[in-house]
PDB file of C-alpha atoms and ligand atoms in Angstrom:
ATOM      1  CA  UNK V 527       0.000   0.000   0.000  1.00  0.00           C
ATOM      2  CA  UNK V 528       2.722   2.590   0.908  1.00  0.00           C
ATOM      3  CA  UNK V 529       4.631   1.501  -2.230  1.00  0.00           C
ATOM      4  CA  UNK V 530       0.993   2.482  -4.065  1.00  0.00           C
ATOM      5  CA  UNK V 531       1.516   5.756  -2.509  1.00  0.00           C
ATOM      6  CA  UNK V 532       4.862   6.892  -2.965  1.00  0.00           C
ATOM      7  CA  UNK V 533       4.077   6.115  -6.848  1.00  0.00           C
ATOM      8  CA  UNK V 534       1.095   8.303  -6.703  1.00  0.00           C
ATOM      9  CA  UNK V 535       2.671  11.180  -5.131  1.00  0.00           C
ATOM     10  CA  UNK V 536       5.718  11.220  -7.152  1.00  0.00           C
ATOM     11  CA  UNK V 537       3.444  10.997 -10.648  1.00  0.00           C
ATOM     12  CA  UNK V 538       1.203  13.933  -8.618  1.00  0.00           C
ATOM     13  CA  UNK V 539       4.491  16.230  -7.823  1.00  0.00           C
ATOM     14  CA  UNK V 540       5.417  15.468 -11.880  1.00  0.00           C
ATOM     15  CA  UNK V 541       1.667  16.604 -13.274  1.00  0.00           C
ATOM     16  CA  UNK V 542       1.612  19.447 -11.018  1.00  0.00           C
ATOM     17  CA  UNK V 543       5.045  20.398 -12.075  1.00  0.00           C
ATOM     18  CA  UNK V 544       4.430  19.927 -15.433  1.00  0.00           C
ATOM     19  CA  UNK V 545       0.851  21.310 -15.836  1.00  0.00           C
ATOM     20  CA  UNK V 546       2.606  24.624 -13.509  1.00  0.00           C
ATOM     21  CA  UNK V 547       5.374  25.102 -15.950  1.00  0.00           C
ATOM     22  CA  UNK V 548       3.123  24.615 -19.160  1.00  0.00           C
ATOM     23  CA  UNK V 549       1.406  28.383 -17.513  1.00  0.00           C
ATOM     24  CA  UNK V 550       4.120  29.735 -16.755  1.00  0.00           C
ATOM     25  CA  UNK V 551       5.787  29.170 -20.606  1.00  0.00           C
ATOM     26  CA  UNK V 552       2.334  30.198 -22.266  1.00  0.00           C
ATOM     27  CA  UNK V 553       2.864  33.424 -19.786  1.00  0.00           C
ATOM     28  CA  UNK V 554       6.242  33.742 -21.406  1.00  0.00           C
ATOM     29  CA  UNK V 555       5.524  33.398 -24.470  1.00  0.00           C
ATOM     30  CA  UNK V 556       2.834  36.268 -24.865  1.00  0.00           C
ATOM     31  CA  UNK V 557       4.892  38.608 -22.533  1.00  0.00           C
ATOM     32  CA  UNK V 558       8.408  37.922 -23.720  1.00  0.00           C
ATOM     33  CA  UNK V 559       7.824  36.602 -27.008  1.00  0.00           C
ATOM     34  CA  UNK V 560       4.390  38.246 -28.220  1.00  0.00           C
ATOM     35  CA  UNK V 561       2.776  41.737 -27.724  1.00  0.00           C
ATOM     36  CA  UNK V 562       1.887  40.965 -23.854  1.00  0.00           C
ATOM     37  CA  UNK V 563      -1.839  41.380 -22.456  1.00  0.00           C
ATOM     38  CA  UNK V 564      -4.648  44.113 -22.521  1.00  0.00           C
ATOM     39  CA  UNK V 565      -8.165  43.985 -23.499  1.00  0.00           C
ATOM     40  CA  UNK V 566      -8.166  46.311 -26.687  1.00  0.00           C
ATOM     41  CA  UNK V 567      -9.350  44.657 -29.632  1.00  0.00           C
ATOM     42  CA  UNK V 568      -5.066  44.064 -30.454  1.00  0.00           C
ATOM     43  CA  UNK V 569      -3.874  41.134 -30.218  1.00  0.00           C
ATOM     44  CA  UNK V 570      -3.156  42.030 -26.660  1.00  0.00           C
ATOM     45  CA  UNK V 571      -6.146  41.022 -26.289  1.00  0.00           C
ATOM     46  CA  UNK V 572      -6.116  37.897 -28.598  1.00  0.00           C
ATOM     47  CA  UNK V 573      -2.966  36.962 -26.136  1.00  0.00           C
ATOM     48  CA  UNK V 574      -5.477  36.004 -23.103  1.00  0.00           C
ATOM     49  CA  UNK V 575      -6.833  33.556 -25.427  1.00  0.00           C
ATOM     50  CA  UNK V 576      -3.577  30.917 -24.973  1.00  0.00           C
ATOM     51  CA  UNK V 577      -2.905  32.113 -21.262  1.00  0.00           C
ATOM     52  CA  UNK V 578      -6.941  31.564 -20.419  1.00  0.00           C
ATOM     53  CA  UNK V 579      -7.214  28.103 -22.097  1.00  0.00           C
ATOM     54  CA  UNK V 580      -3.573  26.964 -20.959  1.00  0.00           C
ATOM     55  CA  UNK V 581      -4.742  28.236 -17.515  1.00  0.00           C
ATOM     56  CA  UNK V 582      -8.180  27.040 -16.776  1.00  0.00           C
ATOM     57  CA  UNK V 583      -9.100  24.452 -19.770  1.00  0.00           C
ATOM     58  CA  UNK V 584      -6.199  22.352 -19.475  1.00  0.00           C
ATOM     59  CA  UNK V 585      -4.579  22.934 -15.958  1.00  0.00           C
ATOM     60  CA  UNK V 586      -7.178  23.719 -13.685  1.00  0.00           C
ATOM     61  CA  UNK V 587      -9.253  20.673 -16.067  1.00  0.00           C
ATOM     62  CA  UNK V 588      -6.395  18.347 -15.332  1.00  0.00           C
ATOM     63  CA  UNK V 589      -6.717  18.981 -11.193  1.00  0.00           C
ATOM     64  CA  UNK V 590     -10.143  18.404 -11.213  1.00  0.00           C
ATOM     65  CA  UNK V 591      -9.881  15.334 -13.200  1.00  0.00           C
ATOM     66  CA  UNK V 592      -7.896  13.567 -10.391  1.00  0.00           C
ATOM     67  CA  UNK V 593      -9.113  15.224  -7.292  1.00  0.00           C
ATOM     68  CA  UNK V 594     -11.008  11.883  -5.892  1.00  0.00           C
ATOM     69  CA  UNK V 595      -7.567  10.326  -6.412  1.00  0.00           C
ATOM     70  CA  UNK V 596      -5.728  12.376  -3.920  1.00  0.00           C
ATOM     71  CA  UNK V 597      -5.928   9.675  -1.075  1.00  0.00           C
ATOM     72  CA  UNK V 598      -5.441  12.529   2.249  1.00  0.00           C
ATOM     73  CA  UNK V 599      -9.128  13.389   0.938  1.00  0.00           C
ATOM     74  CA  UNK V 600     -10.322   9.902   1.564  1.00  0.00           C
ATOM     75  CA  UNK V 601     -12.049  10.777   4.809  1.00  0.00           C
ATOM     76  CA  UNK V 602     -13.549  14.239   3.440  1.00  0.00           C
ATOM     77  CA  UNK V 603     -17.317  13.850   2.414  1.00  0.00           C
ATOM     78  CA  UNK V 604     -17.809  12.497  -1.106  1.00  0.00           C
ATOM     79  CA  UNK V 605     -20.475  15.787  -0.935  1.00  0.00           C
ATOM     80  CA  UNK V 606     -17.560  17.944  -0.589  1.00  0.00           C
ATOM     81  CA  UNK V 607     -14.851  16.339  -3.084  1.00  0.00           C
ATOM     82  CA  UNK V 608     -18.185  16.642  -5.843  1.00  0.00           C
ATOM     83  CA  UNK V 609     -18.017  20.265  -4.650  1.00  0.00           C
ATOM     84  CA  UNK V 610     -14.433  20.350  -5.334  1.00  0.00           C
ATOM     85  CA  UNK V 611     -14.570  18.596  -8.468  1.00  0.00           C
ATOM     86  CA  UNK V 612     -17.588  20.826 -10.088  1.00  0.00           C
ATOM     87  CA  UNK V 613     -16.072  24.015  -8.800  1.00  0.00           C
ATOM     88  CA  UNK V 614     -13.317  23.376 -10.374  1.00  0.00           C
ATOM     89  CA  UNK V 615     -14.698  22.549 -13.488  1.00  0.00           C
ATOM     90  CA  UNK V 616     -17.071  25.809 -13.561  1.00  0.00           C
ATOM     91  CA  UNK V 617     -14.092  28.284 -13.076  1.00  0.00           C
ATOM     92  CA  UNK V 618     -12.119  26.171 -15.881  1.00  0.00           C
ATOM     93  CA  UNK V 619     -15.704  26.857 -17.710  1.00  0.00           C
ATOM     94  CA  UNK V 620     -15.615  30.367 -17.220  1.00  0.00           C
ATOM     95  CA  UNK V 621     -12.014  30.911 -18.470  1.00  0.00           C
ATOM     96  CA  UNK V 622     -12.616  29.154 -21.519  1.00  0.00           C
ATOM     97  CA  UNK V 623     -15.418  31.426 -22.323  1.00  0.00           C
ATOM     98  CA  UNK V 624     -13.654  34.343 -21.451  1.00  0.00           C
ATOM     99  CA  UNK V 625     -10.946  33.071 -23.894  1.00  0.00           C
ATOM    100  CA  UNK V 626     -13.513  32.594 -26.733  1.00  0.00           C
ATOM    101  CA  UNK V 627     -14.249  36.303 -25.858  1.00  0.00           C
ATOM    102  CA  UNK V 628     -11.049  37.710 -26.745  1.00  0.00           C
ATOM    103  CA  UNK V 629     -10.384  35.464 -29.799  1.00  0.00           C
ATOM    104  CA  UNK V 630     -14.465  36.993 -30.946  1.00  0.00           C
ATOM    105  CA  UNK V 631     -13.361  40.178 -30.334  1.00  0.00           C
ATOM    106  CA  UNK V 632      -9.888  40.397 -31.362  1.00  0.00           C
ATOM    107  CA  UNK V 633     -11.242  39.008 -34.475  1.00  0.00           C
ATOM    108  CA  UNK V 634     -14.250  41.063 -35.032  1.00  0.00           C
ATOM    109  CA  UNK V 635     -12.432  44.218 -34.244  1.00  0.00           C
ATOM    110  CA  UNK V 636      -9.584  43.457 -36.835  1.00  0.00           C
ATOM    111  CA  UNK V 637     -12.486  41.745 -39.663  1.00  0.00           C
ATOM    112  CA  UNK V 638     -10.635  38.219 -39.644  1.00  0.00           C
ATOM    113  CA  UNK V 639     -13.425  35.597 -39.889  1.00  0.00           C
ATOM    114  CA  UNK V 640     -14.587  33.691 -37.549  1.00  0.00           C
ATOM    115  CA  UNK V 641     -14.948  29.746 -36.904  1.00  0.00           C
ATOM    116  CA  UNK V 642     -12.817  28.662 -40.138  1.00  0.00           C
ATOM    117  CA  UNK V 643     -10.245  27.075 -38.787  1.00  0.00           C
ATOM    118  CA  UNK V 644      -9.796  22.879 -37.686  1.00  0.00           C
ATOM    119  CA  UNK V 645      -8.660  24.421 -34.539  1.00  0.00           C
ATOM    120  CA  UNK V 646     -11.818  26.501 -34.013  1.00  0.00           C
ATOM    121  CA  UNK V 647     -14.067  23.888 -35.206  1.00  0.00           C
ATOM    122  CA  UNK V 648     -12.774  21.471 -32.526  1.00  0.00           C
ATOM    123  CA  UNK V 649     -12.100  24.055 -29.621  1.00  0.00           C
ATOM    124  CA  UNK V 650     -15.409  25.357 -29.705  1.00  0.00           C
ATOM    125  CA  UNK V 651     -16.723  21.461 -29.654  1.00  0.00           C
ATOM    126  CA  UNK V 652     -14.705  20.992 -27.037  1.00  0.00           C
ATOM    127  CA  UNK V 653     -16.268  24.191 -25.176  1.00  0.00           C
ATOM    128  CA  UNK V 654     -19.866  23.297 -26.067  1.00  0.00           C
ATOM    129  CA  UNK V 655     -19.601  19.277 -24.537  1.00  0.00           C
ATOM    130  CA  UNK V 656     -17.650  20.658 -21.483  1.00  0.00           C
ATOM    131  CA  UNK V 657     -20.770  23.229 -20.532  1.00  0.00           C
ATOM    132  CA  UNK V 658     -23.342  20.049 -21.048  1.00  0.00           C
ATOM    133  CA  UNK V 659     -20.865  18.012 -19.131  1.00  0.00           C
ATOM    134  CA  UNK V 660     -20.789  20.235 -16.628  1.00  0.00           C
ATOM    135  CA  UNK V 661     -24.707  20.890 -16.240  1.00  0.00           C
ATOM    136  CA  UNK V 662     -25.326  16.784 -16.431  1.00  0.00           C
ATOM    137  CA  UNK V 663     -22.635  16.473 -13.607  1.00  0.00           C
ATOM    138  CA  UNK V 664     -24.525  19.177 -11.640  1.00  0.00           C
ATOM    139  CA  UNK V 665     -28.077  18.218 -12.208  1.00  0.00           C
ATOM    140  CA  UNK V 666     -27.338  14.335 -11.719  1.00  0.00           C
ATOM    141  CA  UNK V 667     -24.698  13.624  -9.446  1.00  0.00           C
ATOM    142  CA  UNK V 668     -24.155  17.114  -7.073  1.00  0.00           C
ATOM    143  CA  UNK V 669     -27.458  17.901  -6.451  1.00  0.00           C
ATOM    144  CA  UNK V 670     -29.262  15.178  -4.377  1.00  0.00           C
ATOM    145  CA  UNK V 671     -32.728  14.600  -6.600  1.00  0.00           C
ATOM    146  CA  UNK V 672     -31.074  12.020  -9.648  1.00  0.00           C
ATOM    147  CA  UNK V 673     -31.872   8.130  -8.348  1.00  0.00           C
ATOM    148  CA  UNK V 674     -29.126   6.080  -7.821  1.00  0.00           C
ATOM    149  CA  UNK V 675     -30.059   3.999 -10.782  1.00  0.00           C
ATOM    150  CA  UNK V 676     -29.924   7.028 -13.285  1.00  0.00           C
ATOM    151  CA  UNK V 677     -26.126   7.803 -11.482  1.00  0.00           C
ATOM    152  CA  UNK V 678     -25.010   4.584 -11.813  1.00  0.00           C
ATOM    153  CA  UNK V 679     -25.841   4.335 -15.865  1.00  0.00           C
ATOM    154  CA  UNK V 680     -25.032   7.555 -16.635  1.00  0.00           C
ATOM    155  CA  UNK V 681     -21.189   7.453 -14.253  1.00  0.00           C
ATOM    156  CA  UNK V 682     -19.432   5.122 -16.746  1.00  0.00           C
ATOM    157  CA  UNK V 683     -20.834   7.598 -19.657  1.00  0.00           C
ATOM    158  CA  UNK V 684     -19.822  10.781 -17.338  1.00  0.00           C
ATOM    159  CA  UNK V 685     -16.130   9.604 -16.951  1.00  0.00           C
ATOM    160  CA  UNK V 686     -16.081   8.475 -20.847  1.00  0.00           C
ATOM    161  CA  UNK V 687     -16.840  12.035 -21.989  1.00  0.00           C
ATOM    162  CA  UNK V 688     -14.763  13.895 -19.255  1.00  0.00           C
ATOM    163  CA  UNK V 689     -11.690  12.644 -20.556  1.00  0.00           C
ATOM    164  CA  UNK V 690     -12.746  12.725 -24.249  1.00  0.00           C
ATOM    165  CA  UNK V 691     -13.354  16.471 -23.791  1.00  0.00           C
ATOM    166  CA  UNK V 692     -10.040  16.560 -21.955  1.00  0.00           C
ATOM    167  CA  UNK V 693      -7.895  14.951 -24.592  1.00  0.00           C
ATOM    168  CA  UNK V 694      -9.931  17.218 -27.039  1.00  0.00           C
ATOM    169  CA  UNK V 695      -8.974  20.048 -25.497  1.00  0.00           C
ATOM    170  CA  UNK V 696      -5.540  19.270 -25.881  1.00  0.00           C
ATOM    171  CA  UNK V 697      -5.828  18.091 -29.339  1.00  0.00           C
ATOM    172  CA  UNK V 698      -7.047  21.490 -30.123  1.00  0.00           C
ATOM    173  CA  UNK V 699      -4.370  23.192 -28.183  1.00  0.00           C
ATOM    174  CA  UNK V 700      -1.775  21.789 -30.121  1.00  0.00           C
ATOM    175  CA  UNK V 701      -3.266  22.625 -33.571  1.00  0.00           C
ATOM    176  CA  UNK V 702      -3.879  26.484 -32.237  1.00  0.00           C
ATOM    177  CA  UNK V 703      -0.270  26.553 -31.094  1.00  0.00           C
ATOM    178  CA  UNK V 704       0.673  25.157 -34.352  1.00  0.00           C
ATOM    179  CA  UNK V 705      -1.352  27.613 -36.222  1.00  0.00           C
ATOM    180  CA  UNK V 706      -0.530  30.482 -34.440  1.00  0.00           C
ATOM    181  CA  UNK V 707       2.983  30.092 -35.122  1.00  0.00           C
ATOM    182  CA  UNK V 708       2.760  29.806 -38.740  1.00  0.00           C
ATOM    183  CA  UNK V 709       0.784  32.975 -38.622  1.00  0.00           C
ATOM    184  CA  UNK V 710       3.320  34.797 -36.314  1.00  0.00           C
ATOM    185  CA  UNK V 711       6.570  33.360 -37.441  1.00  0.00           C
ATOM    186  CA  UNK V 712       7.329  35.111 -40.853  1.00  0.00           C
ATOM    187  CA  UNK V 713      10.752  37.034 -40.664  1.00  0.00           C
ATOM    188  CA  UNK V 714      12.797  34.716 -39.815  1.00  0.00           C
ATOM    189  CA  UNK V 715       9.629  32.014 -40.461  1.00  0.00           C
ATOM    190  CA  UNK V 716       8.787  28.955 -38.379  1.00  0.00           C
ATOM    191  CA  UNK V 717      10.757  26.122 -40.636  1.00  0.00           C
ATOM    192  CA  UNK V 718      14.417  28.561 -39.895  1.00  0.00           C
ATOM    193  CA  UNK V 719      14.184  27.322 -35.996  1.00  0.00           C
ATOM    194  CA  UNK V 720      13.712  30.869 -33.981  1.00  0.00           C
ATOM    195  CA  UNK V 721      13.634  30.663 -30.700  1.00  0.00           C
ATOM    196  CA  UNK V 722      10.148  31.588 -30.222  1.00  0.00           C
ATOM    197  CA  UNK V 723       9.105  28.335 -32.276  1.00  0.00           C
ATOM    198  CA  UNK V 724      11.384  26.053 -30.388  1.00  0.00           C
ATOM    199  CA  UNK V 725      10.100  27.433 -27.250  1.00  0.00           C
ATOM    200  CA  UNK V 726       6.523  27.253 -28.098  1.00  0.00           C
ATOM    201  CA  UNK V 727       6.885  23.746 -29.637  1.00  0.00           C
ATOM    202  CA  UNK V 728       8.617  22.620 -26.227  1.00  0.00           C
ATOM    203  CA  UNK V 729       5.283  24.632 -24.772  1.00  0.00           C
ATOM    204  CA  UNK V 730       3.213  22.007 -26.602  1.00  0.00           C
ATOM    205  CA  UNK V 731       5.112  19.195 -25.881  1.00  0.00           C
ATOM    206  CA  UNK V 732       4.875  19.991 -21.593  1.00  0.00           C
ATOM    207  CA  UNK V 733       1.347  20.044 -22.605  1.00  0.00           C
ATOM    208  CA  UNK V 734       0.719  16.540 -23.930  1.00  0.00           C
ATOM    209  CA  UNK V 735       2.886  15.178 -21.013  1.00  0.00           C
ATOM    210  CA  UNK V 736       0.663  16.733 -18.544  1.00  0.00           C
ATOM    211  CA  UNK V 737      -2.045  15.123 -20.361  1.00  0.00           C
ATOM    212  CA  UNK V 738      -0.512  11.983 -20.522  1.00  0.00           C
ATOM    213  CA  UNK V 739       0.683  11.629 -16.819  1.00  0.00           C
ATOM    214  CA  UNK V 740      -3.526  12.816 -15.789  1.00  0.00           C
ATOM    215  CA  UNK V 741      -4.563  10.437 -18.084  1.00  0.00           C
ATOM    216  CA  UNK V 742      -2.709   7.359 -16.339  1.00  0.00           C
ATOM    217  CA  UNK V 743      -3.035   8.764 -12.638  1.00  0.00           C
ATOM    218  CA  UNK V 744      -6.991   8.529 -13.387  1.00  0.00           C
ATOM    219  CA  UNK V 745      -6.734   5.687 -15.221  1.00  0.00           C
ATOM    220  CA  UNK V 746      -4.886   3.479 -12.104  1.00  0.00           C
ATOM    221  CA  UNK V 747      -7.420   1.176 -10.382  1.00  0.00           C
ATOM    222  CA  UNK V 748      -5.524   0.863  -7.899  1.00  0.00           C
ATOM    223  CA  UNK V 749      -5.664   5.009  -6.737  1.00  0.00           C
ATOM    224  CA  UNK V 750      -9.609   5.121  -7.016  1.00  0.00           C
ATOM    225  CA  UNK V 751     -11.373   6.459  -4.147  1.00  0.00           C
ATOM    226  CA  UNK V 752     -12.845   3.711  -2.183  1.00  0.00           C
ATOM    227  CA  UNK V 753     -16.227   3.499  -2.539  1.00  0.00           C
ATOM    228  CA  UNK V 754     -18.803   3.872   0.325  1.00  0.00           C
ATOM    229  CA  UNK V 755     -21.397   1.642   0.677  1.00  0.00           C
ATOM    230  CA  UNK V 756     -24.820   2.977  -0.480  1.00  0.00           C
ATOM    231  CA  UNK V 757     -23.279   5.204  -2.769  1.00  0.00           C
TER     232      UNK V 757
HETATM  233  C1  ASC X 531     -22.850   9.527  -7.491  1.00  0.00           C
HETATM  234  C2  ASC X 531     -21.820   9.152  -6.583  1.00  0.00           C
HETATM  235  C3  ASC X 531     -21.272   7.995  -7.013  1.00  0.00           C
HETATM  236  C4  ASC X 531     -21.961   7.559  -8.244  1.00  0.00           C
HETATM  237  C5  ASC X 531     -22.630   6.231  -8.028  1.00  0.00           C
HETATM  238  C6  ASC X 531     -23.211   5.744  -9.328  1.00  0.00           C
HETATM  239  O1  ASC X 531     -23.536  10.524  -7.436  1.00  0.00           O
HETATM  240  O2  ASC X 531     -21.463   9.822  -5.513  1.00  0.00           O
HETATM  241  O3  ASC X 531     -20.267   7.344  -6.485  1.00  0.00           O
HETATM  242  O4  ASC X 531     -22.939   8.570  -8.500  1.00  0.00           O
HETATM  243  O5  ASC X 531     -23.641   6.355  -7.096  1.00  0.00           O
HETATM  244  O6  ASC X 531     -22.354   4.813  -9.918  1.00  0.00           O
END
């Protein structure tokens, strides 16, 4: 069991690490690299965009995907680790719409169009199932009115689409870094290796590894919350 343990907390310390230092580069990389942060209708304001997704839709995402895991919670009321877990998940909510906000209205106020990129098409998916996500969650498993036979079909299903949206939202990450820096990177271009594109590929890489190491921590049988009976 302590062996169990140690192996959690070490892949814990590496996804926190990881998932910290994947805000901290997108931070760099519109402050140092790009035009820095404001909410003008420049891409100032584009810039939250990256920092608010990076931020809340994959960070704050990735926490609240493993928060039954963490096993000095295991005596806290499953009531309050839902609470946790959904309040999490709304601020993440919030900050992706916020993001969406300043892409809208970077865009509108500089007439680029709107929704015709892969990147778009699959972020704003991405956005859309996380809201109804978010609402089932609420509606059947926080608040106390769902029957335990409509929570038990509809877990399995909940957990399925939590980390589809996840990995979608990563997916779509990488493709808007990608595009982005073809857009950006013109003199000297992406393909010449400037240091802004190795740094922002690296950025994208720290990305998918924080994916990956969520993905097993929640995927370990072994580090699941035991259950209570009734429940
Ligand atoms: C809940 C809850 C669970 C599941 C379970 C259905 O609301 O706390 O552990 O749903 O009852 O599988």
């Amino acid at each position: 069991a302590m062996e169990g343990y140690r192996g959690f907390l070490g892949l814990l310390v590496s996804a926190l690490l990881v998932g910290f230092l994947s805000v901290i580069f997108t931070l760099i990389w519109v402050l140092h690299y790009r035009e820095g942060l404001g909410w003008d209708g420049t891409a100032l304001e584009f810039n939250w965009h990256p920092v608010l997704v990076v931020t809340g839709f994959v960070f704050i995402q990735g926490i609240a995907i493993i928060v039954y895991r963490l096993p000095w919670t295991w005596k806290c009321s499953k009531l309050l680790m839902k609470s946790i877990h959904a309040g999490l998940n709304a601020v993440a909510a919030i900050l992706a719409i916020i993001s969406l906000v300043a892409v809208f209205d970077f865009h509108n106020a500089r007439n680029i169009p709107n929704m015709y990129s892969l990147h778009s098409w699959v972020g704003l998916t991405a956005v859309i199932l996380y809201i109804l996500q978010l609402l089932l969650g609420f509606f059947v498993f926080l608040l106390p009115w769902a029957p335990l036979s409509l929570r038990a079909l509809l877990m399995p299903i909940h957990v399925y689409s939590g980390l589809l949206v996840f990995g979608t939202v990563i997916a779509a990450v990488l493709m808007g870094v990608t595009e982005k820096l073809i857009f950006a990177l013109k003199n000297p271009a992406y393909s010449t290796f400037p240091p802004e594109g190795v740094f922002t590929n690296t950025l994208g890489l720290l990305i998918l590894v924080f994916g990956a190491l969520i993905f097993w921590i929640v995927t370990r049988p072994q580090w699941k919350r035991p259950k209570e009976p009734n429940s």
